[in-house]
């Protein structure tokens, strides 16, 4: 269970480095297996290269758990550069989103990920989220990429359980794992053979998400199902608006460093923020 952590900003809009260190310490103490800085939840799209690299460096310096750095890009050269930097900074692995906007064909997708894999010895986790990228990483392509020595897994956020089942089935002979990229589908994905989750909800309720994933790994379906439904109102509330708008709002509610969003993201509508506050209060997990 790895939270995809927010990037806290100061009121002047700059990265809140001390706040980031404090947040990383909080997650490290919450029993998570690792943290994921500079993903979508970390507002990576609005971080410049220097900020992106600095956030990864601070995460590595501060964490007492594994660090999986978001290093993906729709520009292969940029993805290579960010992955090399993460390796040099001491990250344990890198998370690589599919090349958004460009919409490459299958040959381009394979060439993109192979280029990154060949540029670094860092273990790589693929990231498929068609709702964000407008492109789907097909099971056949995942199976082909799983043959690469340092491609070790995928964060699957397609929402398509049939596709996820096919990926698990087609990679059974490889040292390769599937992680949920969708909090609400973590339980069924793990029931299919997934090994955990890279989670947004865990920014707000890390201990309960850890407990649910641990229960599934131990085969305690009854406990996992109970925790799934306890977390369900928060899962729904955190996706009332575009991620990471609600989760950044919620982390501030529980006392973690958060600060403002960067444009073009803007604060939540008041009625949605009230619903989010109710879900956070109902859960009762505070920093």
Coordinates of C-alpha atoms in Angstrom, one line a residue:
X1 CA 0.0 0.0 0.0
X2 CA 1.7 3.1 -1.2
X3 CA 0.1 6.6 -1.0
X4 CA 0.5 8.8 -4.1
X5 CA 1.4 11.8 -2.0
X6 CA 0.4 15.5 -2.6
X7 CA 3.0 18.2 -3.2
X8 CA 2.4 20.9 -0.5
X9 CA 2.8 24.5 -1.6
X10 CA 3.3 27.6 0.5
X11 CA 0.9 30.5 0.2
X12 CA 3.4 32.2 -2.3
X13 CA 2.9 29.2 -4.6
X14 CA 6.4 27.6 -4.0
X15 CA 7.0 24.1 -2.9
X16 CA 6.7 23.8 0.9
X17 CA 9.8 21.7 1.5
X18 CA 9.4 21.5 5.3
X19 CA 5.8 20.6 4.9
X20 CA 6.7 17.9 2.5
X21 CA 9.3 16.4 4.9
X22 CA 6.7 16.4 7.6
X23 CA 4.1 14.7 5.4
X24 CA 6.6 12.0 4.4
X25 CA 7.5 11.3 8.0
X26 CA 3.7 11.0 8.8
X27 CA 3.3 8.4 6.1
X28 CA 6.5 6.6 7.0
X29 CA 5.1 6.1 10.5
X30 CA 1.7 4.9 9.3
X31 CA 2.9 1.5 8.2
X32 CA 2.8 2.1 4.4
X33 CA 5.1 0.0 2.2
X34 CA 6.3 3.1 0.3
X35 CA 5.4 6.5 -1.0
X36 CA 4.9 7.9 -4.6
X37 CA 5.9 11.5 -5.1
X38 CA 5.4 13.4 -8.3
X39 CA 2.4 11.5 -9.6
X40 CA -0.9 13.0 -10.7
X41 CA -1.8 13.5 -7.1
X42 CA 1.4 15.4 -6.6
X43 CA 0.5 17.9 -9.3
X44 CA 3.4 16.8 -11.4
X45 CA 1.9 18.4 -14.5
X46 CA 2.6 21.9 -13.0
X47 CA 6.0 21.2 -11.4
X48 CA 8.9 22.4 -13.4
X49 CA 11.9 20.1 -13.9
X50 CA 13.9 21.6 -11.0
X51 CA 10.9 21.3 -8.6
X52 CA 10.1 17.8 -9.7
X53 CA 13.7 16.7 -9.1
X54 CA 13.8 18.5 -5.7
X55 CA 10.5 16.9 -4.5
X56 CA 12.0 13.4 -5.4
X57 CA 15.2 14.3 -3.5
X58 CA 13.3 15.4 -0.4
X59 CA 11.1 12.3 -0.5
X60 CA 14.2 10.1 -0.6
X61 CA 16.0 12.0 2.1
X62 CA 13.0 12.0 4.5
X63 CA 11.3 8.6 3.9
X64 CA 11.9 5.5 6.1
X65 CA 10.0 3.4 3.5
X66 CA 10.4 2.7 -0.3
X67 CA 10.2 5.7 -2.7
X68 CA 8.6 5.1 -6.1
X69 CA 9.2 8.4 -8.0
X70 CA 6.9 9.5 -10.7
X71 CA 9.1 10.0 -13.8
X72 CA 6.7 9.6 -16.7
X73 CA 6.2 12.0 -19.6
X74 CA 4.8 12.2 -23.1
X75 CA 8.3 13.1 -24.2
X76 CA 10.6 10.1 -24.1
X77 CA 13.7 12.1 -23.6
X78 CA 12.1 13.8 -20.5
X79 CA 11.1 10.5 -19.1
X80 CA 14.6 9.2 -19.5
X81 CA 16.1 12.3 -17.8
X82 CA 13.7 12.1 -14.9
X83 CA 14.2 8.4 -14.4
X84 CA 17.9 8.7 -14.4
X85 CA 17.7 11.5 -11.9
X86 CA 15.4 9.4 -9.6
X87 CA 18.0 6.6 -9.8
X88 CA 20.8 9.0 -8.9
X89 CA 18.7 10.5 -6.1
X90 CA 18.3 7.1 -4.5
X91 CA 14.7 6.2 -5.3
X92 CA 13.8 2.6 -5.1
X93 CA 11.7 2.5 -8.3
X94 CA 10.0 4.7 -10.9
X95 CA 6.4 5.0 -12.0
X96 CA 6.0 5.6 -15.7
X97 CA 2.7 6.9 -17.1
X98 CA 1.7 6.1 -20.7
X99 CA 2.6 8.9 -23.1
X100 CA -0.4 11.2 -22.8
X101 CA -1.7 13.5 -25.5
X102 CA 0.6 12.1 -28.3
X103 CA -1.5 8.9 -28.5
X104 CA 1.3 6.7 -29.9
X105 CA 0.6 3.5 -31.7
X106 CA 1.6 0.1 -30.2
X107 CA 5.1 0.2 -31.7
X108 CA 5.6 3.7 -30.3
X109 CA 4.4 2.6 -26.8
X110 CA 6.7 -0.3 -26.8
X111 CA 9.6 1.8 -28.0
X112 CA 9.0 4.5 -25.4
X113 CA 9.0 2.2 -22.4
X114 CA 12.0 0.2 -23.8
X115 CA 14.0 3.4 -24.2
X116 CA 13.4 4.3 -20.5
X117 CA 14.1 0.8 -19.4
X118 CA 17.4 0.7 -21.3
X119 CA 18.5 4.0 -19.9
X120 CA 18.4 3.0 -16.2
X121 CA 18.8 0.1 -13.9
X122 CA 15.9 1.4 -11.7
X123 CA 12.9 -1.0 -11.3
X124 CA 10.0 0.4 -13.4
X125 CA 6.3 0.3 -12.7
X126 CA 4.1 1.1 -15.7
X127 CA 1.0 3.3 -15.1
X128 CA -2.2 2.9 -17.2
X129 CA -4.9 5.5 -16.7
X130 CA -6.8 6.0 -19.9
X131 CA -9.2 8.5 -18.4
X132 CA -6.2 10.9 -18.0
X133 CA -4.1 10.0 -21.0
X134 CA -6.7 9.1 -23.7
X135 CA -4.6 6.0 -24.5
X136 CA -4.9 2.4 -23.1
X137 CA -2.0 0.1 -22.4
X138 CA -3.3 -3.2 -23.7
X139 CA -2.7 -6.5 -21.9
X140 CA -0.7 -7.8 -24.9
X141 CA 1.6 -4.8 -24.6
X142 CA 1.9 -5.1 -20.9
X143 CA 2.8 -8.8 -21.3
X144 CA 5.5 -7.9 -23.8
X145 CA 7.0 -5.2 -21.6
X146 CA 6.9 -7.5 -18.5
X147 CA 9.6 -9.5 -20.2
X148 CA 12.1 -6.6 -19.7
X149 CA 14.2 -7.3 -16.7
X150 CA 13.6 -4.0 -14.9
X151 CA 9.9 -3.7 -15.7
X152 CA 8.5 -5.1 -12.5
X153 CA 4.8 -4.2 -12.4
X154 CA 1.9 -2.0 -13.4
X155 CA -0.4 0.5 -11.7
X156 CA -3.7 -0.3 -13.4
X157 CA -6.4 2.4 -13.4
X158 CA -8.3 1.6 -16.5
X159 CA -11.3 0.5 -14.3
X160 CA -11.7 -2.5 -16.6
X161 CA -11.6 -5.6 -14.4
X162 CA -11.6 -7.9 -17.4
X163 CA -8.5 -6.2 -18.7
X164 CA -6.8 -6.4 -15.3
X165 CA -7.6 -10.1 -15.1
X166 CA -6.1 -10.6 -18.5
X167 CA -2.9 -8.7 -17.5
X168 CA -2.5 -10.9 -14.4
X169 CA -3.2 -14.1 -16.5
X170 CA -0.7 -13.1 -19.3
X171 CA 2.1 -12.2 -16.9
X172 CA 1.9 -15.2 -14.6
X173 CA 5.3 -16.5 -15.8
X174 CA 7.1 -13.2 -15.2
X175 CA 8.3 -11.6 -12.0
X176 CA 5.6 -9.0 -12.4
X177 CA 2.8 -7.6 -10.2
X178 CA -0.3 -5.6 -10.7
X179 CA -1.3 -2.8 -8.3
X180 CA -4.6 -1.1 -8.2
X181 CA -4.7 2.5 -9.4
X182 CA -8.3 2.9 -8.3
X183 CA -9.0 2.9 -4.6
X184 CA -12.6 1.7 -5.0
X185 CA -11.5 -1.3 -7.0
X186 CA -8.6 -2.4 -4.8
X187 CA -10.5 -5.2 -3.2
X188 CA -11.7 -6.8 -6.4
X189 CA -8.3 -6.3 -8.1
X190 CA -6.6 -8.0 -5.2
X191 CA -9.2 -10.8 -5.3
X192 CA -8.1 -11.4 -9.0
X193 CA -4.4 -11.6 -7.9
X194 CA -3.3 -8.0 -7.6
X195 CA -0.7 -7.3 -4.9
X196 CA -1.8 -3.9 -3.5
X197 CA -2.6 -0.3 -4.4
X198 CA -1.0 3.1 -5.2
X199 CA -3.6 5.1 -3.4
X200 CA -5.2 8.5 -3.2
X201 CA -7.3 7.7 -0.2
X202 CA -4.2 6.8 1.7
X203 CA -3.2 10.5 1.8
X204 CA -6.1 10.9 4.3
X205 CA -6.5 7.4 5.8
X206 CA -3.2 5.5 5.4
X207 CA -3.7 3.2 8.4
X208 CA -7.1 1.9 7.3
X209 CA -5.9 1.4 3.7
X210 CA -2.8 -0.5 5.0
X211 CA -5.2 -2.6 7.1
X212 CA -7.4 -3.4 4.2
X213 CA -4.6 -4.4 1.9
X214 CA -2.9 -6.5 4.6
X215 CA -6.2 -8.3 5.2
X216 CA -6.5 -9.2 1.5
X217 CA -2.9 -10.4 1.4
X218 CA -3.6 -12.6 4.3
X219 CA -6.8 -13.9 2.8
X220 CA -9.1 -12.3 5.4
X221 CA -11.8 -11.3 3.0
X222 CA -14.3 -10.5 5.8
X223 CA -12.1 -7.9 7.4
X224 CA -11.0 -6.5 4.0
X225 CA -14.6 -6.1 2.9
X226 CA -15.6 -4.4 6.2
X227 CA -12.7 -1.9 5.7
X228 CA -13.7 -1.4 2.1
X229 CA -17.1 -0.2 3.1
X230 CA -15.8 1.9 5.9
X231 CA -13.6 3.7 3.4
X232 CA -16.2 3.8 0.7
X233 CA -17.8 7.2 1.5
X234 CA -14.3 8.8 1.6
X235 CA -13.4 7.1 -1.8
X236 CA -16.5 8.7 -3.3
X237 CA -15.9 12.1 -1.8
X238 CA -12.3 12.3 -3.0
X239 CA -13.4 12.0 -6.6
X240 CA -16.3 14.5 -6.5
X241 CA -13.9 16.7 -8.5
X242 CA -10.7 16.2 -10.4
X243 CA -7.9 14.6 -8.5
X244 CA -6.0 16.0 -6.6
X245 CA -8.4 18.9 -5.8
X246 CA -10.4 17.0 -3.2
X247 CA -7.5 15.0 -1.7
X248 CA -5.4 18.2 -1.2
X249 CA -8.3 19.8 0.5
X250 CA -8.8 16.8 2.7
X251 CA -5.1 16.5 3.7
X252 CA -5.4 20.1 4.9
X253 CA -8.5 19.2 6.9
X254 CA -6.6 16.5 8.9
X255 CA -3.6 18.8 9.6
X256 CA -1.1 17.8 7.0
X257 CA 0.8 20.4 5.0
X258 CA -1.2 21.1 1.9
X259 CA -1.5 24.7 0.8
X260 CA -3.0 26.0 -2.4
X261 CA -3.5 24.3 -5.7
X262 CA -1.7 25.4 -8.8
X263 CA -3.6 26.7 -11.7
X264 CA -5.3 25.5 -13.8
X265 CA -6.7 23.5 -10.7
X266 CA -8.9 25.6 -8.6
X267 CA -10.6 25.1 -5.1
X268 CA -13.6 22.9 -4.7
X269 CA -17.2 24.0 -5.0
X270 CA -18.6 24.7 -1.6
X271 CA -21.2 22.0 -1.6
X272 CA -18.6 19.4 -2.6
X273 CA -16.2 20.6 0.1
X274 CA -19.0 20.2 2.7
X275 CA -19.6 16.6 1.5
X276 CA -15.9 15.9 1.7
X277 CA -15.6 17.3 5.2
X278 CA -18.5 15.0 6.3
X279 CA -16.7 12.0 4.9
X280 CA -13.4 12.9 6.5
X281 CA -15.1 13.5 9.9
X282 CA -16.9 10.2 9.6
X283 CA -13.7 8.3 9.1
X284 CA -12.0 9.9 12.1
X285 CA -8.4 9.3 11.1
X286 CA -6.3 12.4 11.7
X287 CA -2.7 13.3 11.3

